[in-house]
mmCIF file of C-alpha atoms in Angstrom:
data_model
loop_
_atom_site.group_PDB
_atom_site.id
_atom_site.type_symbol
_atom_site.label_atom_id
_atom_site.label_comp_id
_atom_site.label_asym_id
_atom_site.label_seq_id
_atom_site.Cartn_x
_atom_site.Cartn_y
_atom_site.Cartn_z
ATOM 1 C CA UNK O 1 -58.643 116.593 34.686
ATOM 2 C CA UNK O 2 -60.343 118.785 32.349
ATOM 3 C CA UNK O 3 -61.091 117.991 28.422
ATOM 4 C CA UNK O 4 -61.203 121.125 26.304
ATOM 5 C CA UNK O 5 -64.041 121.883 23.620
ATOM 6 C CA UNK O 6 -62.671 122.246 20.161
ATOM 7 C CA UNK O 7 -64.335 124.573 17.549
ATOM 8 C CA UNK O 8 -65.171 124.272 14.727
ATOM 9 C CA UNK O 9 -65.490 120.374 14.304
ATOM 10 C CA UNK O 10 -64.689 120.729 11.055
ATOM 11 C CA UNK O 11 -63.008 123.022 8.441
ATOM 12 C CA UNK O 12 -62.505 122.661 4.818
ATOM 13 C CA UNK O 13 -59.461 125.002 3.609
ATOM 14 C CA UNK O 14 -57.833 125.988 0.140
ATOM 15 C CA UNK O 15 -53.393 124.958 0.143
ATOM 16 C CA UNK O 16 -51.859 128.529 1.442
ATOM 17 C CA UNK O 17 -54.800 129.665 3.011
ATOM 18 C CA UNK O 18 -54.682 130.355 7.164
ATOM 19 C CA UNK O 19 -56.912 127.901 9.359
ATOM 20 C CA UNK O 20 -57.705 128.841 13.061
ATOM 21 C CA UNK O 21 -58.964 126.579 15.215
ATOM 22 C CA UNK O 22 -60.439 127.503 18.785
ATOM 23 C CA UNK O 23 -60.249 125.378 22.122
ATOM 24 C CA UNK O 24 -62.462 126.535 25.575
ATOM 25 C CA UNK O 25 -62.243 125.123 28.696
ATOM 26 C CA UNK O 26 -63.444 125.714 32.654
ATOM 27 C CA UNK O 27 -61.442 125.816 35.103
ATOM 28 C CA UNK O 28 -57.645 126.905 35.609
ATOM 29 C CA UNK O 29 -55.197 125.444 34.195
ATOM 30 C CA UNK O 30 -51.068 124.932 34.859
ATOM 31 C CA UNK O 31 -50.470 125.440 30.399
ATOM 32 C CA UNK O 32 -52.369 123.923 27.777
ATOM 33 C CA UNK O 33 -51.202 121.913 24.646
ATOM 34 C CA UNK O 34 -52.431 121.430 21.017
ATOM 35 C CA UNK O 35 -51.822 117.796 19.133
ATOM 36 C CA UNK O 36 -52.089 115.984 15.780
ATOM 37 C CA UNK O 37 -53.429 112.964 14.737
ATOM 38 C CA UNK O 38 -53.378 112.086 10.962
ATOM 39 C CA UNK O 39 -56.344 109.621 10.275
ATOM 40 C CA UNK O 40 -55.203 105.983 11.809
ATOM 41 C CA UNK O 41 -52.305 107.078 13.669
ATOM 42 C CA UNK O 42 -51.210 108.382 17.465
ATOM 43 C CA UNK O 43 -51.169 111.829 18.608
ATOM 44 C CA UNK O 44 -48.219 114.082 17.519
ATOM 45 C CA UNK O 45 -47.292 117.005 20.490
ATOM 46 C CA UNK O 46 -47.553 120.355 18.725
ATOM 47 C CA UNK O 47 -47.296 123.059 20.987
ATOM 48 C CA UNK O 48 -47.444 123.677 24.956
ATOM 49 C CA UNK O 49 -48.294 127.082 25.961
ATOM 50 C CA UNK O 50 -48.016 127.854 29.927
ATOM 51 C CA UNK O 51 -50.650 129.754 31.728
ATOM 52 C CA UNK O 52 -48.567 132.684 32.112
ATOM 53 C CA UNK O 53 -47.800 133.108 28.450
ATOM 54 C CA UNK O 54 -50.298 135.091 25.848
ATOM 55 C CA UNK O 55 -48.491 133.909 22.715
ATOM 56 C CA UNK O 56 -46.122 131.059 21.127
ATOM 57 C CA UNK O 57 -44.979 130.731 17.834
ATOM 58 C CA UNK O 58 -43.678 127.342 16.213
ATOM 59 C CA UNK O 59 -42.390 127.143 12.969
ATOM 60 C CA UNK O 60 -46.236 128.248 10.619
ATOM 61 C CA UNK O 61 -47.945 127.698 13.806
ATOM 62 C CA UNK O 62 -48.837 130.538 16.069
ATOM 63 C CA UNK O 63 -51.178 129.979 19.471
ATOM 64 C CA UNK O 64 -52.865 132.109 21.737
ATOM 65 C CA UNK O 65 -53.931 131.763 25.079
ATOM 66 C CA UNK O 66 -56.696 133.728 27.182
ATOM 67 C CA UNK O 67 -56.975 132.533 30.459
ATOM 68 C CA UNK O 68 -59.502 135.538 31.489
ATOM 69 C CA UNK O 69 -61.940 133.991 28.544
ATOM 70 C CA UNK O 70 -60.959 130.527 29.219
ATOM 71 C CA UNK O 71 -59.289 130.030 25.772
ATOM 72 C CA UNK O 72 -57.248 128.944 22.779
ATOM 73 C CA UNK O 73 -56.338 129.442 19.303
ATOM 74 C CA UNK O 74 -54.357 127.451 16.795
ATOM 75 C CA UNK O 75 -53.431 129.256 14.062
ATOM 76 C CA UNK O 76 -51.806 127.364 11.052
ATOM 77 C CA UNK O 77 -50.352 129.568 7.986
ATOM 78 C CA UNK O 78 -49.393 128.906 4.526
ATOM 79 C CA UNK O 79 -51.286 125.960 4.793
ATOM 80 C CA UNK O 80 -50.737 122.555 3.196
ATOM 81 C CA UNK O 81 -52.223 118.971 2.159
ATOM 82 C CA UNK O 82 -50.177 117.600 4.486
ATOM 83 C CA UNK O 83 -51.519 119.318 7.458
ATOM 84 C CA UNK O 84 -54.700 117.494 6.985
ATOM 85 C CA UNK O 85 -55.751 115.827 10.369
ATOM 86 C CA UNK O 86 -57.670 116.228 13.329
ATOM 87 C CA UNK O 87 -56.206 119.131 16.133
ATOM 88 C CA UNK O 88 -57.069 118.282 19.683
ATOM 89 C CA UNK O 89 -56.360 120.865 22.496
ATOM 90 C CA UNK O 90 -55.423 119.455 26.137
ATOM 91 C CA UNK O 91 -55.813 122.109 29.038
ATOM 92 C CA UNK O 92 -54.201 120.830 31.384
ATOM 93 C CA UNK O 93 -53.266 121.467 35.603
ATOM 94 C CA UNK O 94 -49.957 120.600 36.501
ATOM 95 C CA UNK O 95 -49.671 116.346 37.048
ATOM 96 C CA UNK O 96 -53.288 115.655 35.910
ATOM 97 C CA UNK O 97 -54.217 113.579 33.036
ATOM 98 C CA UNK O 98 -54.778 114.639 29.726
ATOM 99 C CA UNK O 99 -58.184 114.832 28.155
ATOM 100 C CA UNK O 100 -59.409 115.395 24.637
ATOM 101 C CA UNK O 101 -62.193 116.837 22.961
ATOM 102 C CA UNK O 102 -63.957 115.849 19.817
ATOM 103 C CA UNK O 103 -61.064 117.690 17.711
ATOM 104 C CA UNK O 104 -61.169 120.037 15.013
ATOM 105 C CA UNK O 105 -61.095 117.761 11.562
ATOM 106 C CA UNK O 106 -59.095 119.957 8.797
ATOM 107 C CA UNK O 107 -58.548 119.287 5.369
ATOM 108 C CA UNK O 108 -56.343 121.277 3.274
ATOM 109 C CA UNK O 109 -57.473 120.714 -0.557
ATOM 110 C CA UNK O 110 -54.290 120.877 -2.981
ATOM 111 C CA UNK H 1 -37.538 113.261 20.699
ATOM 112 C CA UNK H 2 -39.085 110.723 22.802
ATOM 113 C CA UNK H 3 -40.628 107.941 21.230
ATOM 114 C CA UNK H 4 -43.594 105.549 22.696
ATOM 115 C CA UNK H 5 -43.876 102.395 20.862
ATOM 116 C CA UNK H 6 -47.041 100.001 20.436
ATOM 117 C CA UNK H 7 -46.961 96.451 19.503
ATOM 118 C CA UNK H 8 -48.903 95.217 17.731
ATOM 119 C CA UNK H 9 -49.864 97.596 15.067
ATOM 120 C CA UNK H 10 -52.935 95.671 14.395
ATOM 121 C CA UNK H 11 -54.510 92.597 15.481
ATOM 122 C CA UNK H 12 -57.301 90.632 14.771
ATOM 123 C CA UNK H 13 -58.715 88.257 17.441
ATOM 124 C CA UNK H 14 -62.412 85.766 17.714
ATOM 125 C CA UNK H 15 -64.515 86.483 20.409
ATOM 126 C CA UNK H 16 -63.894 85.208 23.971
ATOM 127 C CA UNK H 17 -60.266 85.023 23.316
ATOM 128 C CA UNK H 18 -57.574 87.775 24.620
ATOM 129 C CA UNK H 19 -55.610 90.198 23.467
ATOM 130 C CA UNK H 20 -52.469 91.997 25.055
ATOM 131 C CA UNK H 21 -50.893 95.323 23.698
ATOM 132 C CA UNK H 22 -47.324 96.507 24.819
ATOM 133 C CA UNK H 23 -46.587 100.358 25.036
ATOM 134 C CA UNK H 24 -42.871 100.336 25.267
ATOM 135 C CA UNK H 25 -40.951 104.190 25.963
ATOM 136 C CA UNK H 26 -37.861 103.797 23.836
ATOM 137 C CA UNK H 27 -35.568 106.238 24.761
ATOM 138 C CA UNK H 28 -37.268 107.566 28.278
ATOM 139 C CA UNK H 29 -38.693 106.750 31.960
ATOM 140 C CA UNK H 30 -41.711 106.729 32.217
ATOM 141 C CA UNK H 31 -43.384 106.453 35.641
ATOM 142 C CA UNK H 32 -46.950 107.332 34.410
ATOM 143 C CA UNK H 33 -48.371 105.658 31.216
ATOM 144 C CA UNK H 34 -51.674 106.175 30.075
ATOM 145 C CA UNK H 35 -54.505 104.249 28.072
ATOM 146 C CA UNK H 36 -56.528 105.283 25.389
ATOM 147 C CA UNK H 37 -59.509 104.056 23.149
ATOM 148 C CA UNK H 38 -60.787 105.853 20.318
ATOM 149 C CA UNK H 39 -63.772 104.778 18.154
ATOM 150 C CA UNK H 40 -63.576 106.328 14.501
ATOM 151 C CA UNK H 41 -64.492 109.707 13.995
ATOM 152 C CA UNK H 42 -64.612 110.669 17.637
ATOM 153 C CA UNK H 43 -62.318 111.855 20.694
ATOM 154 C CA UNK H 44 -59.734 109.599 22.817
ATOM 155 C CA UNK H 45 -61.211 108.209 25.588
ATOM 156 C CA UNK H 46 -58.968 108.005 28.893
ATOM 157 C CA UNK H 47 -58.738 104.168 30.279
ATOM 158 C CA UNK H 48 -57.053 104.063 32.267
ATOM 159 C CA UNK H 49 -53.737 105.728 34.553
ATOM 160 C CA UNK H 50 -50.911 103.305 35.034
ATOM 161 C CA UNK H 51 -48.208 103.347 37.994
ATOM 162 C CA UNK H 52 -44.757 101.682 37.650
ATOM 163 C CA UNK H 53 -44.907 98.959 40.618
ATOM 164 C CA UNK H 54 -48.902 99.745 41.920
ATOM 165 C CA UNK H 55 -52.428 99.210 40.561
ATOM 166 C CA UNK H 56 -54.138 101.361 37.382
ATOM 167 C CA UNK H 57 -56.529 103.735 37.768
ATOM 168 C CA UNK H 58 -59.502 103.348 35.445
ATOM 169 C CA UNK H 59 -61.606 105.887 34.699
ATOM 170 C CA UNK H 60 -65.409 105.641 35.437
ATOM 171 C CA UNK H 61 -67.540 103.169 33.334
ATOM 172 C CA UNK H 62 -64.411 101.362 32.254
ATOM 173 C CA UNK H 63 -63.981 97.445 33.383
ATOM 174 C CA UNK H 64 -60.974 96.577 35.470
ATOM 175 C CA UNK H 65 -61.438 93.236 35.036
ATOM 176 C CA UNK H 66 -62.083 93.275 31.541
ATOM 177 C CA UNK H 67 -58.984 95.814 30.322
ATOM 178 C CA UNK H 68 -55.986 94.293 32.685
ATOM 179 C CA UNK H 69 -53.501 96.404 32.952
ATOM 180 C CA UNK H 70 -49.875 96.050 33.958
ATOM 181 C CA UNK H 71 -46.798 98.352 34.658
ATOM 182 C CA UNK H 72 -44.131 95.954 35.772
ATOM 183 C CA UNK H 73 -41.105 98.201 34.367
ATOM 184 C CA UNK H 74 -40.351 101.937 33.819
ATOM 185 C CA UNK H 75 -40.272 101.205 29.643
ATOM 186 C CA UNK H 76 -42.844 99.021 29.688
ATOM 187 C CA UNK H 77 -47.109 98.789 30.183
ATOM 188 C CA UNK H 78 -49.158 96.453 29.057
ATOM 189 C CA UNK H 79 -52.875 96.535 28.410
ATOM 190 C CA UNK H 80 -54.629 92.648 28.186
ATOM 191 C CA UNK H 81 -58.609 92.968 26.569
ATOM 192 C CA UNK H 82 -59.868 89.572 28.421
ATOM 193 C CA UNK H 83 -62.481 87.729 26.827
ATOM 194 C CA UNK H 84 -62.816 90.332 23.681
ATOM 195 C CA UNK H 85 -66.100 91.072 22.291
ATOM 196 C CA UNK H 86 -67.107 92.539 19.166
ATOM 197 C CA UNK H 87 -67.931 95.890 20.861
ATOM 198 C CA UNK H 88 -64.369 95.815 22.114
ATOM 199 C CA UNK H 89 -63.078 96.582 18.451
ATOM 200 C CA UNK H 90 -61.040 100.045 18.684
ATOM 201 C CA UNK H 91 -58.501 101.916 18.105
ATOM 202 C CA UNK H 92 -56.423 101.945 21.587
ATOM 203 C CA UNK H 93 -53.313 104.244 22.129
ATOM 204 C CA UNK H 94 -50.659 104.495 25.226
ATOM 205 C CA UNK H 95 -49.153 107.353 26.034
ATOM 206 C CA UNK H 96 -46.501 107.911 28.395
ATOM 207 C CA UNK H 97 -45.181 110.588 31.173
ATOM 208 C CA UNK H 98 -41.321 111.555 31.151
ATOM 209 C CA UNK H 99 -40.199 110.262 34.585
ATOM 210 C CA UNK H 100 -39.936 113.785 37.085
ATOM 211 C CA UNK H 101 -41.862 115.705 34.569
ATOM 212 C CA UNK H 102 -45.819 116.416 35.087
ATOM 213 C CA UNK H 103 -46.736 117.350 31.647
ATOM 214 C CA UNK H 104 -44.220 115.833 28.934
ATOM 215 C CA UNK H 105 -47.006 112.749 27.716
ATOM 216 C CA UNK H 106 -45.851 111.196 24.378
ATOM 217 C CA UNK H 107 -48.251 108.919 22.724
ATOM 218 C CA UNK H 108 -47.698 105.811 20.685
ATOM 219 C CA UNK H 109 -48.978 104.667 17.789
ATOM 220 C CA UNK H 110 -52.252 103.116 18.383
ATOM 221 C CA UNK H 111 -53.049 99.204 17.853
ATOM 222 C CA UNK H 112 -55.988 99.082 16.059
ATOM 223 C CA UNK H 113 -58.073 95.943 17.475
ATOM 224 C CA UNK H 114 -60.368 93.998 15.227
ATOM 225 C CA UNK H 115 -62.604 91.107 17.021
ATOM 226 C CA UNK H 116 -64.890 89.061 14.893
#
């Protein structure tokens, strides 16, 4: 398994504004998925993008993938309070385990 | 959606005794169930891999005979801190694999341990 690198480790955003969050990683991967955890709590599944896929939209979230750069981005619009938590990405090859980085710690001030 | 459950939520045990956690998958079969630690502020850290009806996998630098863990049923994993420590304290999460699928993981809750 591989863990991918979140960056930045933090970020510090105004309600409504955009955040973007990045995720590298090394090797090849099968698709790669973002998460959620709100402080205390267990991950929440966000988003799986497959290798062969450049973009994804879900609901105000929009990813990318790049597998010729080896990466990710998160995009979350029209932010809100309530999408305060940490973001973890997961590269992952098909059947391996899942791996996390340090996260990307957001806080949307109301 | 699929739902992983944890019990307990929190517990707080005195050194030298043990503690067991139950990751239950509610709705789902889960073949492959996974366990996590997490100390505050920082990244989960893989356990462990756990096999309906065969032995975990633990992940280098992690005890086997310290973090027992158990698979005995498609719905059900169990992870048993023997002989917990201060240091042991954590935040530890399950996750679990949809049976025939090799990348639907849903996670639990978390049980947040507390040894004195």
């Amino acid at each position: 398994s591989q863990q991918g690198e979140e960056d930045p480790q933090a970020l510090s955003i105004q309600e409504g504004e955009n955040a973007t969050m990045n995720c590298s990683y090394k090797t090849s991967i099968n698709n790669l998925q973002w998460y959620r955890q709100n402080s205390g709590r267990g991950l929440v599944h966000l988003i799986l993008i497959r290798s062969n896929e450049r973009e994804k939209h879900s609901g105000r979230l929009r990813v990318t993938l790049d597998t010729s750069k080896k990466s990710s981005s998160l995009l979350i619009t029209a932010s809100r309070a309530a999408d305060t938590a940490s973001y973890f990405c997961a590269p992952q090859t098909s059947g391996s385990r899942l791996t996390f980085g340090e996260g990307t710690q957001l806080t949307v001030n109301p | 959606g699929a739902v992983v459950s944890q019990h307990p939520s929190r517990v707080i045990c005195k050194s030298g005794t043990s503690v067991k956690i139950e990751c239950r998958s509610l709705d789902f079969q889960a073949t492959t169930m996974f366990w996590y630690r997490q100390f505050p502020k920082k990244s989960l850290m893989l356990m462990a891999t756990s096999n309906e009806g065969s032995k975990a996998t633990y992940e280098q630098g992690v005890e086997k005979d310290k973090f027992l863990i158990n698979h005995a049923s498609l719905t059900l994993s169990t992870l048993t801190v023997t002989s917990a420590h201060p240091e042991d304290s954590s935040f530890y999460i399950c996750s679990a694999r949809l049976a025939g699928s090799s990348y639907e993981q849903y996670f639990g809750p978390g049980t947040r341990l507390t040894v004195t």
